[in-house]
CSV table of C-alpha atoms and ligand atoms in Angstrom, one decimal:
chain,number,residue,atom,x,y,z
A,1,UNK,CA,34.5,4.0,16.0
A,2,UNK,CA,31.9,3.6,13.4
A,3,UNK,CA,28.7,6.0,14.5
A,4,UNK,CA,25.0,4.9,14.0
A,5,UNK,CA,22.3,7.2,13.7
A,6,UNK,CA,18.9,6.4,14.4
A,7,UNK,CA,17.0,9.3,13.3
A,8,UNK,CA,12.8,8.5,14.1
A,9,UNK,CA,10.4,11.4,14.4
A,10,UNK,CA,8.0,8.7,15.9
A,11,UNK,CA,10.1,6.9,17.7
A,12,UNK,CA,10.5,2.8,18.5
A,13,UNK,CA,9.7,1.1,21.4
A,14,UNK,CA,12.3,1.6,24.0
A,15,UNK,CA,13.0,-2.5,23.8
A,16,UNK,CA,13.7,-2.2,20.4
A,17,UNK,CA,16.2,0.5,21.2
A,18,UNK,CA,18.0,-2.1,23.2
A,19,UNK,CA,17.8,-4.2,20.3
A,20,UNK,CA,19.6,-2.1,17.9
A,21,UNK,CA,22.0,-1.4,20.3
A,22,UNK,CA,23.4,-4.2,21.2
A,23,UNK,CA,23.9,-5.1,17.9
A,24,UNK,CA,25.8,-1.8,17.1
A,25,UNK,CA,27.6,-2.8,20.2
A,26,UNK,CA,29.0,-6.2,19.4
A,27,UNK,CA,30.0,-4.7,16.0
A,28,UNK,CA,31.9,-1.9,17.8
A,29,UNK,CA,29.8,0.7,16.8
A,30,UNK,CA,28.0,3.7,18.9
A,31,UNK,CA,24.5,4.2,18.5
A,32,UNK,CA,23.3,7.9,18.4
A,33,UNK,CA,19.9,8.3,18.9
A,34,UNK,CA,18.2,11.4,17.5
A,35,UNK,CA,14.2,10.8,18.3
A,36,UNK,CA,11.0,13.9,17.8
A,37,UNK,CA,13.6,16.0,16.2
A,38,UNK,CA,11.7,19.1,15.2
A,39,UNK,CA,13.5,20.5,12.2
A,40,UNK,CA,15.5,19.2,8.8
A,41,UNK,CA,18.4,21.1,10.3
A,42,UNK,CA,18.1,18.9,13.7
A,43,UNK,CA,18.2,15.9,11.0
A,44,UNK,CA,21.0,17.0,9.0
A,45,UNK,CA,23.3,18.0,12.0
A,46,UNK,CA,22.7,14.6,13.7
A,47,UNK,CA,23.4,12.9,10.0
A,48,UNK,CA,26.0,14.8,9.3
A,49,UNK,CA,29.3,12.6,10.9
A,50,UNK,CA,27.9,9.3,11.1
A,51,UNK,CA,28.3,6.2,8.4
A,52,UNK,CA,24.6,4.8,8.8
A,53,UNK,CA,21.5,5.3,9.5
A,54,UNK,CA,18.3,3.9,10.9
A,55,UNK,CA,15.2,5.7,9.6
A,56,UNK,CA,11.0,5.1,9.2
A,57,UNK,CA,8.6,7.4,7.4
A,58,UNK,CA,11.6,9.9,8.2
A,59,UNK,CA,12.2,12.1,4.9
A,60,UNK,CA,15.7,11.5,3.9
A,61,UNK,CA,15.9,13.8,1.2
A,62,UNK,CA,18.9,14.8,-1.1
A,63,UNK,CA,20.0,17.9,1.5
A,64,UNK,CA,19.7,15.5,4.3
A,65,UNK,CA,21.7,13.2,2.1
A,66,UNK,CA,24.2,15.4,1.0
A,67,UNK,CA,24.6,17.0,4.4
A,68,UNK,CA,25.5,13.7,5.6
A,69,UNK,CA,29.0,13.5,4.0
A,70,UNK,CA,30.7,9.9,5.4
A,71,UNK,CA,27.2,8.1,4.9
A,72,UNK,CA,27.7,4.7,3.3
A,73,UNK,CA,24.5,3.5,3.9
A,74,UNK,CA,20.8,4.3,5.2
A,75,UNK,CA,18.2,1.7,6.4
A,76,UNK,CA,14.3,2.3,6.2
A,77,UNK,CA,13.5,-0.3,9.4
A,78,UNK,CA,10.2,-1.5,7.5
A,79,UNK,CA,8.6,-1.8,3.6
A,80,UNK,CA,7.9,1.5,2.2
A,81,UNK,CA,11.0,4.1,0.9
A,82,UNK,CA,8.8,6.5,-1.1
A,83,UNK,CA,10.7,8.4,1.7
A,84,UNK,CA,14.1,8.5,0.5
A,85,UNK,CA,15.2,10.4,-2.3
A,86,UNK,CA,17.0,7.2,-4.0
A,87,UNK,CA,18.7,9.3,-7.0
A,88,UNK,CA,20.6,11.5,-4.5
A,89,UNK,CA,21.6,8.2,-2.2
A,90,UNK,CA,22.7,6.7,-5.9
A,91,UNK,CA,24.9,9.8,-6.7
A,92,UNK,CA,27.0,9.5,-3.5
A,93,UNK,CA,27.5,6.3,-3.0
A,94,UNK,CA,25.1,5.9,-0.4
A,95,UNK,CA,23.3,2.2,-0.4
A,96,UNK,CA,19.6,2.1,1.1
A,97,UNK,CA,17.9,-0.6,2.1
A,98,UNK,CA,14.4,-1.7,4.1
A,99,UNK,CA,13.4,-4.4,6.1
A,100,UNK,CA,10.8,-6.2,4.1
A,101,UNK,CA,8.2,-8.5,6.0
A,102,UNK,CA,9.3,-7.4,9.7
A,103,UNK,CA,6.5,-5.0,10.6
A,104,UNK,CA,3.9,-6.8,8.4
A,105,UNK,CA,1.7,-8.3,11.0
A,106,UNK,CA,1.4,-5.2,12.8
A,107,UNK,CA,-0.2,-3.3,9.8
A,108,UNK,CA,-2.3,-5.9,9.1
A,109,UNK,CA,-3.5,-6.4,12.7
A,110,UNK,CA,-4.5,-2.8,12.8
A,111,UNK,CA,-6.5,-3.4,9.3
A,112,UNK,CA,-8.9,-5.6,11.4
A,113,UNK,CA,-8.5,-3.0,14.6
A,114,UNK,CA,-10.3,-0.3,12.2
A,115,UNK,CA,-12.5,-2.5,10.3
A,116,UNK,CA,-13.8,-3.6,13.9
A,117,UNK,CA,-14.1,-0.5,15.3
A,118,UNK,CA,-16.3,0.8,11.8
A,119,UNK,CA,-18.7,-2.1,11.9
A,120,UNK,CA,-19.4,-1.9,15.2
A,121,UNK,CA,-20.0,2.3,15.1
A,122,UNK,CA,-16.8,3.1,17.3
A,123,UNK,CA,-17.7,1.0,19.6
A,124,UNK,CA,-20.7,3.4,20.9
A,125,UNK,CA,-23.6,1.0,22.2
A,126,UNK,CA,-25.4,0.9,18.9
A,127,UNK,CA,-26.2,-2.8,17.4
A,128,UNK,CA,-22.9,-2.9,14.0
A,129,UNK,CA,-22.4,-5.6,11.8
A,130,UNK,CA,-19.9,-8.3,12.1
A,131,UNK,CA,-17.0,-9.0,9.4
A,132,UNK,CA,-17.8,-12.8,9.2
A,133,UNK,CA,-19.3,-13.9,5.8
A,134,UNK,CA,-17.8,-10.2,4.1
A,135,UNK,CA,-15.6,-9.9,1.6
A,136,UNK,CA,-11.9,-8.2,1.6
A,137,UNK,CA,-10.4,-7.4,-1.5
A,138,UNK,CA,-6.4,-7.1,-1.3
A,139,UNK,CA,-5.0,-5.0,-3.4
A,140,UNK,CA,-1.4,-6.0,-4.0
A,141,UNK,CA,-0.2,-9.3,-2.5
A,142,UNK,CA,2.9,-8.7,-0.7
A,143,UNK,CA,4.3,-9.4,2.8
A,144,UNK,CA,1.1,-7.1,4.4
A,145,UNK,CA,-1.2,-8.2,2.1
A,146,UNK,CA,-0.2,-12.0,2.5
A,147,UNK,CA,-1.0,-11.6,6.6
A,148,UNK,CA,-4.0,-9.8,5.9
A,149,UNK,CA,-5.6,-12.9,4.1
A,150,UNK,CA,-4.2,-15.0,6.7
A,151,UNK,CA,-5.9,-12.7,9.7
A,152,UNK,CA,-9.0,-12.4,7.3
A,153,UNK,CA,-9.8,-16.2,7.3
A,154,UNK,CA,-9.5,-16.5,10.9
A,155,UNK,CA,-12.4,-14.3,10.8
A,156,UNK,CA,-14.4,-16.1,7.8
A,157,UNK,CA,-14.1,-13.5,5.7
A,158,UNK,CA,-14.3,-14.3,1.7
A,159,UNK,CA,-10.7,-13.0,0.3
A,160,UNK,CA,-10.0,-11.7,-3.2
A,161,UNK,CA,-6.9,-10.5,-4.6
A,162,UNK,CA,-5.6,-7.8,-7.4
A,163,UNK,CA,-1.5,-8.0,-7.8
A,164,UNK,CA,-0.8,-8.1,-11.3
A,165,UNK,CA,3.1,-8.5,-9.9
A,166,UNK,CA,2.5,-11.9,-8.2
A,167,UNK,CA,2.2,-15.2,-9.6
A,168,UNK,CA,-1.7,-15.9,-9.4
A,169,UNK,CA,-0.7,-19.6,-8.1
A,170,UNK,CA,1.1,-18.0,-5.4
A,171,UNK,CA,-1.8,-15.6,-4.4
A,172,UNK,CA,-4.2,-19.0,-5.0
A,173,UNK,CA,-2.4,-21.3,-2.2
A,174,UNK,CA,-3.1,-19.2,0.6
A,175,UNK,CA,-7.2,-19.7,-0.5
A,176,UNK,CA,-7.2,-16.5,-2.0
A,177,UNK,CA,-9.2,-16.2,-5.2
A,178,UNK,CA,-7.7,-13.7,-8.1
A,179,UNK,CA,-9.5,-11.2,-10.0
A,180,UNK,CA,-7.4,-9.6,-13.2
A,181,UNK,CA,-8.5,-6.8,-13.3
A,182,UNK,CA,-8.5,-4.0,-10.5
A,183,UNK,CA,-12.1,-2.4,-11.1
A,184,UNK,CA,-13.3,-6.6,-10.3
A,185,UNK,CA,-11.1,-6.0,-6.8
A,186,UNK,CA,-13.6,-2.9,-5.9
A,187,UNK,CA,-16.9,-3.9,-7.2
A,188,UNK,CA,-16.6,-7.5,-5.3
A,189,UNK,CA,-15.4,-5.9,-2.1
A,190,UNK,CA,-17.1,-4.7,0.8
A,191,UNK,CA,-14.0,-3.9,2.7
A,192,UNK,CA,-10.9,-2.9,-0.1
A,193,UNK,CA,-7.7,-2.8,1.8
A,194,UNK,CA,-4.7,-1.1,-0.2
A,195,UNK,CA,-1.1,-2.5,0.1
A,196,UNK,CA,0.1,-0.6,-3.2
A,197,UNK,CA,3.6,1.1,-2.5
A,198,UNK,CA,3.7,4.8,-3.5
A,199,UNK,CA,5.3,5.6,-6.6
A,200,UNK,CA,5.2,7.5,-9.8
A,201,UNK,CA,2.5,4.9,-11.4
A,202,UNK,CA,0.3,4.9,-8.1
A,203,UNK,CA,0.3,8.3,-6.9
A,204,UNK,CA,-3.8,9.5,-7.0
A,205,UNK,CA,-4.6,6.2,-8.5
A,206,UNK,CA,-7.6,5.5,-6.0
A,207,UNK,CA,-9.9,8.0,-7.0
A,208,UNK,CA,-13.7,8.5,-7.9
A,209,UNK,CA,-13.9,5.6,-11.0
A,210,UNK,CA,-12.6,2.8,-8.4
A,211,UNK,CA,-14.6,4.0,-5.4
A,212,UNK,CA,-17.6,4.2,-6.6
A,213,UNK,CA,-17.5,0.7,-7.6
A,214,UNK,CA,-17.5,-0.3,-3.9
A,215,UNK,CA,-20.6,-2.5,-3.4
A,216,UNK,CA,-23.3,-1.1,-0.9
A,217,UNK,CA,-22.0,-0.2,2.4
A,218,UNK,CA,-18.5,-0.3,0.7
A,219,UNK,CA,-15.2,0.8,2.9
A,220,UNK,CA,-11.7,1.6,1.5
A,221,UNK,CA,-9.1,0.6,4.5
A,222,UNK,CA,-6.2,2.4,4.2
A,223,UNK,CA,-3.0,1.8,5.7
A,224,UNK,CA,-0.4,2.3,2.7
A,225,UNK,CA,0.0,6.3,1.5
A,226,UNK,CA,-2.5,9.2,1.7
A,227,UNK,CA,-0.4,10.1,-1.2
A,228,UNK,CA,-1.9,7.1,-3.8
A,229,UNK,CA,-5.6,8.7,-2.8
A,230,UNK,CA,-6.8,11.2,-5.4
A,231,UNK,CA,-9.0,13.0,-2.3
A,232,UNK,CA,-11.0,15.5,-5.0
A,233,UNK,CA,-12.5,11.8,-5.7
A,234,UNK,CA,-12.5,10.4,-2.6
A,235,UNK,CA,-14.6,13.4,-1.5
A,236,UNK,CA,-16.8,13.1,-4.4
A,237,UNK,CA,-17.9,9.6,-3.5
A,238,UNK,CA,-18.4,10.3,0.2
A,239,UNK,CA,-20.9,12.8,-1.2
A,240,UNK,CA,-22.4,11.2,-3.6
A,241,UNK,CA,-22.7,8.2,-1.7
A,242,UNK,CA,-24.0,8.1,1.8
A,243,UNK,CA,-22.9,4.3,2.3
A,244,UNK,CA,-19.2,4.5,1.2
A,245,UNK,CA,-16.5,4.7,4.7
A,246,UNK,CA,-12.8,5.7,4.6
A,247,UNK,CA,-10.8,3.8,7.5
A,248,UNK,CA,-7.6,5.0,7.3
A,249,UNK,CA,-3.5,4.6,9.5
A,250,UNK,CA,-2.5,7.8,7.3
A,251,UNK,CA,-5.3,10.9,7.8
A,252,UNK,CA,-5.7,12.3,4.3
A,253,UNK,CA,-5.1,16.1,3.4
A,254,UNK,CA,-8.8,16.6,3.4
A,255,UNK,CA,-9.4,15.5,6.7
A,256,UNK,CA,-11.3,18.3,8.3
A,257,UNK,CA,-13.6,18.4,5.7
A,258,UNK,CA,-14.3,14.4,5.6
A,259,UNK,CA,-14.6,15.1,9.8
A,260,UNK,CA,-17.0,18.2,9.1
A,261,UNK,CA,-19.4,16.3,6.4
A,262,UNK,CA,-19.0,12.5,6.5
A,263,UNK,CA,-19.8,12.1,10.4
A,264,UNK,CA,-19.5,7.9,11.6
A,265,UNK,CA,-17.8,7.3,8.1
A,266,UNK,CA,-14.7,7.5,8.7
A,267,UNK,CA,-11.7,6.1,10.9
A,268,UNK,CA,-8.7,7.9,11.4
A,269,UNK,CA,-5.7,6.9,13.7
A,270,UNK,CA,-4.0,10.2,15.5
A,271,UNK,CA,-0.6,9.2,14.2
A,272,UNK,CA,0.3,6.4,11.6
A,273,UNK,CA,0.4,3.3,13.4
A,274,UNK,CA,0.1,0.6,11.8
A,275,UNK,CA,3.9,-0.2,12.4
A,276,UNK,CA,3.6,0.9,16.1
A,277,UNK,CA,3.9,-2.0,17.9
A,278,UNK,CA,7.2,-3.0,20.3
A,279,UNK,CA,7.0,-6.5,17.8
A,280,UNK,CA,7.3,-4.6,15.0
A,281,UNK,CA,9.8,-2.1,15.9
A,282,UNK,CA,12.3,-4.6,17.5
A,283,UNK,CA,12.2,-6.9,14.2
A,284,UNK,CA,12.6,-4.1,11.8
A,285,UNK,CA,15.2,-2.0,14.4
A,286,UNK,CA,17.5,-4.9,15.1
A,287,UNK,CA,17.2,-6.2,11.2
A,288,UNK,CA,17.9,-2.8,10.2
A,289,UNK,CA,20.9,-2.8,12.5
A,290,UNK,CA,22.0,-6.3,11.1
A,291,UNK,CA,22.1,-5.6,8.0
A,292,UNK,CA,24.1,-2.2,8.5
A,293,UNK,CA,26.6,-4.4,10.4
A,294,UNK,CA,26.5,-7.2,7.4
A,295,UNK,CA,26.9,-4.6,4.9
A,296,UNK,CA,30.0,-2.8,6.2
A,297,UNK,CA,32.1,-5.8,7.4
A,298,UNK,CA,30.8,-8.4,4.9
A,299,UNK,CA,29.8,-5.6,1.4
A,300,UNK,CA,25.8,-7.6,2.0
A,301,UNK,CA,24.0,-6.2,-0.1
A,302,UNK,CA,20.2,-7.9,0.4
A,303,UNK,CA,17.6,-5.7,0.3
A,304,UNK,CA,19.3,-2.7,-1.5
A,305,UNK,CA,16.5,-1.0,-3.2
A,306,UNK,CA,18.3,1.6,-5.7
A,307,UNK,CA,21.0,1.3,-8.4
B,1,3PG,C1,6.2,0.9,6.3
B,1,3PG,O1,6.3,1.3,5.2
B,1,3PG,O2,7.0,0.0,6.8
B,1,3PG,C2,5.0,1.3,7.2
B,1,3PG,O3,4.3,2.3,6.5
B,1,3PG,C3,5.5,1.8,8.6
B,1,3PG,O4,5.9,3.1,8.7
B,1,3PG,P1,6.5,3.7,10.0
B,1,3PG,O5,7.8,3.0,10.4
B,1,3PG,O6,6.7,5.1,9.7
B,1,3PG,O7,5.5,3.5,11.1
């Protein structure tokens, strides 16, 4: 019998755990379930006799990789895979995939959630501001960013876009309006909310020039990677100016000093949750699990992301 792993260091709703496994089981595979491990070695023991696996922001590095020996494939149940190491999956013969668009809602619900909870001072009895009439610039226009627009016009917010990967007609149908260049995004935006994927070309990419082009009262809303922050920047801005907030799903490195000096300017969940929802872990749990099953019997390959 074929053995599933789902490996989740946060782990998914318990209905979504249903979910998967009934999928597994009409396929007639097992499901292991391997949830709050607490060490690689946990990880790689658990990985290391089973042909798939369901993981999130877990690391699946080359030794967890290579320790798995009868992997075939490996399933990131939502967008981001900055978390698998895709060289070592390509030099075994391991496909990995993700499940673009299911948790999408979720992040973008919690974008308003901390944007809320900013304007109106953390909810503490003091008079805020409300986001109606504001502006949120998107930058990058995919699944997240597309139900962000849609959440932020329900709320008459003003939307603006930067994805230099989308068709600007595409971005311009959802009443979006499209700025070409990236440093427009920033200065027009009182609320910048960053859907950019973490790679090579984005890593410390939103530092000091960007931010301090924030209009007055500016806040960046995180809920993508700390890694595409440069923080010595971030910091530098917070400093320099006493209006600029940092709302963010994924606490920075520099978090206790942002806590210690920046107090009331900054948001920071206790665990990233932007995909924490039981919606958002059933549909990208069970189409994580479907498309294990449609890969193995059927060779599907939709949604491989490396070579
Ligand atoms: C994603 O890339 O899908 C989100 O960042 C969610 O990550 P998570 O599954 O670790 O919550």
């Amino acid at each position: 019998m074929k053995k599933v792993l789902v490996a989740t260091e946060k782990p998914f709703a318990p209905a979504a755990i249903d979910g998967i496994k009934s999928v597994l089981t009409k396929a007639g595979y097992e499901l292991v379930l391997l949830e709050r491990y607490g060490s690689v070695e946990e990880l790689k023991k658990a990985a290391s006799d089973v042909e798939a696996m369901i993981i999130r922001s877990d690391k699946a590095t080359r030794e967890v990789i290579e320790a798995a020996g009868r992997l075939k494939i490996i399933v990131r149940a939502g967008a981001g895979y900055d978390n698998i190491d895709l060289q070592a999956c390509t030099d075994r013969g391991v496909v990995a995939m993700n499940t673009p668009g299911q948790n999408s809602n979720a992040v973008a619900e919690l974008v308003f959630a901390m944007m809320l909870y900013a304007q109106r001072n953390g909810f503490d009895g003091t008079s805020g501001t409300e986001l109606r009439g504001r502006t949120i610039g998107i930058h990058a226009y995919g699944n997240v960013g597309r139900e962000v627009a849609r959440i932020a016009h329900g709320f008459g917010m003003k939307t603006v876009a930067f994805d230099p990967f989308v068709d600007k007609k595409d971005i311009e149908k959802d009443g979006v309006r499209v700025v070409d260049d990236v440093e427009q995004l920033y200065r027009e935006s009182q609320f910048v909310s960053l859907h950019i994927p973490a790679n090579e070309k984005t890593r410390g990419s939103i530092g000091h020039g960007l931010l301090s082009m924030l209009p007055e009262g500016g806040a960046l809303v995180n809920t993508a990677r700390k890694e595409v922050i440069d923080e010595a920047g971030l910091l530098k801005v917070m400093e320099e100016r006493a209006d600029v907030r940092y709302l963010s799903d994924v606490a920075p490195d520099c978090r206790e000093q942002i806590e210690a000096r920046f107090a009331g300017r900054y948001v920071f969940t206790a665990k990233k949750m932007g995909a924490q929802t039981a919606e958002a872990n059933i549909n990208a749990g069970i189409a994580a699990a479907n498309q294990i099953v449609a890969f193995i019997e059927d060779g599907d390959r939709t949604f491989q992301v490396n070579e």
